[in-house]
Amino acid sequence: QAQKPCKSAYPQTLIILGDHLKKRRLDMNMTQRTLATHLGFSESTVTNWENGNTSPRLCCVPKITEFLGYVPNWNKEEIPIKDRILLYRKTNGITQKKLAEMLDIDPSTLGRWEKGERIPSDRRFSKLNNFFD
């Protein structure tokens, strides 16, 4: 017995967040309109995400990951370090103070990185990358 082939609308590979959304939506036999209503966004927003025309703003990610049921792998090169810090904190539900403790840095330093006011030194940047991986 062979597995039923995937619908042609399925993304061939799951690269961008929109690919993950589309796959999950199709698995659940949902329309883009239904998904948009479920997530609280417009249908055109979901369409743009799925087509790769735009990427979700960081504030949208928690709702998306809740719908997906997992946190997709992120292409580190596409996301600025300030957004990666915030994304990590939001998806793990931790404060700046707690993350700063985990990284053994001052919370105000982390706050400046997250706001984009400063960027980590090469050594700290490497430590962050290792931590997020």
mmCIF file of C-alpha atoms in Angstrom:
data_model
loop_
_atom_site.group_PDB
_atom_site.id
_atom_site.type_symbol
_atom_site.label_atom_id
_atom_site.label_comp_id
_atom_site.label_asym_id
_atom_site.label_seq_id
_atom_site.Cartn_x
_atom_site.Cartn_y
_atom_site.Cartn_z
ATOM 1 C CA GLN A 1 0.000 0.000 0.000
ATOM 2 C CA ALA A 2 1.460 3.295 -1.082
ATOM 3 C CA GLN A 3 0.977 6.614 0.617
ATOM 4 C CA LYS A 4 -1.414 8.957 -1.153
ATOM 5 C CA PRO A 5 0.570 11.598 -3.087
ATOM 6 C CA CYS A 6 0.554 15.150 -1.761
ATOM 7 C CA LYS A 7 -1.653 17.722 -3.406
ATOM 8 C CA SER A 8 0.181 19.753 -6.031
ATOM 9 C CA ALA A 9 -0.425 22.898 -3.965
ATOM 10 C CA TYR A 10 1.810 21.545 -1.192
ATOM 11 C CA PRO A 11 5.174 23.287 -0.861
ATOM 12 C CA GLN A 12 7.961 21.011 -2.100
ATOM 13 C CA THR A 13 10.254 22.130 0.713
ATOM 14 C CA LEU A 14 9.574 23.973 3.940
ATOM 15 C CA ILE A 15 11.909 26.944 3.714
ATOM 16 C CA ILE A 16 9.985 30.044 4.718
ATOM 17 C CA LEU A 17 7.367 30.387 7.422
ATOM 18 C CA GLY A 18 4.717 30.696 4.708
ATOM 19 C CA ASP A 19 5.596 27.186 3.493
ATOM 20 C CA HIS A 20 4.972 25.798 6.967
ATOM 21 C CA LEU A 21 1.665 27.667 7.206
ATOM 22 C CA LYS A 22 0.507 26.476 3.806
ATOM 23 C CA LYS A 23 1.336 22.844 4.547
ATOM 24 C CA ARG A 24 -0.462 22.908 7.888
ATOM 25 C CA ARG A 25 -3.439 24.733 6.378
ATOM 26 C CA LEU A 26 -3.753 22.181 3.573
ATOM 27 C CA ASP A 27 -3.327 19.294 6.030
ATOM 28 C CA MET A 28 -6.319 20.705 7.916
ATOM 29 C CA ASN A 29 -8.344 21.300 4.703
ATOM 30 C CA MET A 30 -8.608 25.004 5.503
ATOM 31 C CA THR A 31 -8.922 27.895 3.090
ATOM 32 C CA GLN A 32 -6.700 30.933 3.386
ATOM 33 C CA ARG A 33 -9.745 32.903 4.499
ATOM 34 C CA THR A 34 -10.504 30.408 7.276
ATOM 35 C CA LEU A 35 -6.883 30.442 8.432
ATOM 36 C CA ALA A 36 -6.808 34.236 8.367
ATOM 37 C CA THR A 37 -9.942 34.394 10.491
ATOM 38 C CA HIS A 38 -8.543 31.773 12.872
ATOM 39 C CA LEU A 39 -5.285 33.699 13.323
ATOM 40 C CA GLY A 40 -6.892 37.158 13.356
ATOM 41 C CA PHE A 41 -5.188 38.461 10.210
ATOM 42 C CA SER A 42 -6.468 39.431 6.775
ATOM 43 C CA GLU A 43 -6.728 36.887 3.975
ATOM 44 C CA SER A 44 -4.321 38.943 1.851
ATOM 45 C CA THR A 45 -1.762 38.846 4.673
ATOM 46 C CA VAL A 46 -1.890 35.038 4.794
ATOM 47 C CA THR A 47 -1.693 34.887 0.988
ATOM 48 C CA ASN A 48 1.381 37.133 0.973
ATOM 49 C CA TRP A 49 3.074 35.016 3.653
ATOM 50 C CA GLU A 50 2.366 31.775 1.809
ATOM 51 C CA ASN A 51 3.583 33.197 -1.509
ATOM 52 C CA GLY A 52 6.747 34.572 0.076
ATOM 53 C CA ASN A 53 5.862 38.155 -0.832
ATOM 54 C CA THR A 54 6.125 39.264 2.792
ATOM 55 C CA SER A 55 7.236 37.763 6.076
ATOM 56 C CA PRO A 56 5.221 37.854 9.278
ATOM 57 C CA ARG A 57 6.076 40.606 11.722
ATOM 58 C CA LEU A 58 7.616 39.344 14.922
ATOM 59 C CA CYS A 59 4.482 40.078 16.917
ATOM 60 C CA CYS A 60 2.571 37.604 14.699
ATOM 61 C CA VAL A 61 4.945 34.697 15.298
ATOM 62 C CA PRO A 62 3.465 33.423 18.592
ATOM 63 C CA LYS A 63 0.018 32.952 16.997
ATOM 64 C CA ILE A 64 1.581 31.253 13.990
ATOM 65 C CA THR A 65 3.717 28.861 16.031
ATOM 66 C CA GLU A 66 0.689 28.033 18.176
ATOM 67 C CA PHE A 67 -1.258 27.153 15.004
ATOM 68 C CA LEU A 68 1.640 25.116 13.622
ATOM 69 C CA GLY A 69 2.231 23.328 16.908
ATOM 70 C CA TYR A 70 5.995 23.792 16.609
ATOM 71 C CA VAL A 71 8.624 26.460 16.036
ATOM 72 C CA PRO A 72 9.975 26.123 12.494
ATOM 73 C CA ASN A 73 13.675 26.289 11.791
ATOM 74 C CA TRP A 74 14.710 29.812 10.972
ATOM 75 C CA ASN A 75 17.313 30.822 8.443
ATOM 76 C CA LYS A 76 19.665 32.763 10.728
ATOM 77 C CA GLU A 77 21.048 34.851 7.902
ATOM 78 C CA GLU A 78 17.606 36.271 7.122
ATOM 79 C CA ILE A 79 16.838 37.503 10.625
ATOM 80 C CA PRO A 80 18.743 40.385 12.245
ATOM 81 C CA ILE A 81 20.224 39.501 15.636
ATOM 82 C CA LYS A 82 17.921 41.976 17.426
ATOM 83 C CA ASP A 83 14.884 40.150 16.026
ATOM 84 C CA ARG A 84 16.372 36.731 16.792
ATOM 85 C CA ILE A 85 16.783 37.759 20.430
ATOM 86 C CA LEU A 86 13.192 38.978 20.635
ATOM 87 C CA LEU A 87 11.902 35.926 18.748
ATOM 88 C CA TYR A 88 13.709 33.602 21.137
ATOM 89 C CA ARG A 89 12.335 35.424 24.161
ATOM 90 C CA LYS A 90 8.764 35.547 22.850
ATOM 91 C CA THR A 91 8.596 31.940 21.690
ATOM 92 C CA ASN A 92 10.085 30.741 24.985
ATOM 93 C CA GLY A 93 8.155 33.198 27.154
ATOM 94 C CA ILE A 94 11.156 34.589 29.023
ATOM 95 C CA THR A 95 12.056 38.107 30.085
ATOM 96 C CA GLN A 96 15.094 40.109 29.056
ATOM 97 C CA LYS A 97 16.393 39.756 32.596
ATOM 98 C CA LYS A 98 16.116 35.950 32.507
ATOM 99 C CA LEU A 99 17.741 35.673 29.072
ATOM 100 C CA ALA A 100 20.523 38.013 30.183
ATOM 101 C CA GLU A 101 21.142 35.704 33.159
ATOM 102 C CA MET A 102 21.233 32.692 30.845
ATOM 103 C CA LEU A 103 23.760 34.467 28.594
ATOM 104 C CA ASP A 104 25.736 35.827 31.554
ATOM 105 C CA ILE A 105 25.430 39.434 30.401
ATOM 106 C CA ASP A 106 23.942 42.620 31.829
ATOM 107 C CA PRO A 107 20.201 42.993 31.112
ATOM 108 C CA SER A 108 20.707 46.550 29.835
ATOM 109 C CA THR A 109 23.214 45.243 27.277
ATOM 110 C CA LEU A 110 20.691 42.702 26.051
ATOM 111 C CA GLY A 111 18.046 45.428 25.927
ATOM 112 C CA ARG A 112 20.267 47.602 23.718
ATOM 113 C CA TRP A 113 20.928 44.657 21.379
ATOM 114 C CA GLU A 114 17.223 43.873 21.170
ATOM 115 C CA LYS A 115 16.361 47.504 20.370
ATOM 116 C CA GLY A 116 19.073 47.612 17.721
ATOM 117 C CA GLU A 117 20.904 50.392 19.543
ATOM 118 C CA ARG A 118 24.046 48.272 19.754
ATOM 119 C CA ILE A 119 25.297 45.103 18.132
ATOM 120 C CA PRO A 120 27.156 42.361 19.962
ATOM 121 C CA SER A 121 30.913 42.030 19.590
ATOM 122 C CA ASP A 122 32.124 39.153 17.408
ATOM 123 C CA ARG A 123 32.741 37.037 20.511
ATOM 124 C CA ARG A 124 29.275 37.742 21.943
ATOM 125 C CA PHE A 125 27.666 37.310 18.530
ATOM 126 C CA SER A 126 29.221 33.867 18.257
ATOM 127 C CA LYS A 127 28.026 33.018 21.762
ATOM 128 C CA LEU A 128 24.490 34.111 20.847
ATOM 129 C CA ASN A 129 24.491 31.999 17.692
ATOM 130 C CA ASN A 130 25.640 28.961 19.638
ATOM 131 C CA PHE A 131 23.013 29.605 22.289
ATOM 132 C CA PHE A 132 20.167 29.943 19.768
ATOM 133 C CA ASP A 133 21.256 26.817 17.902
#
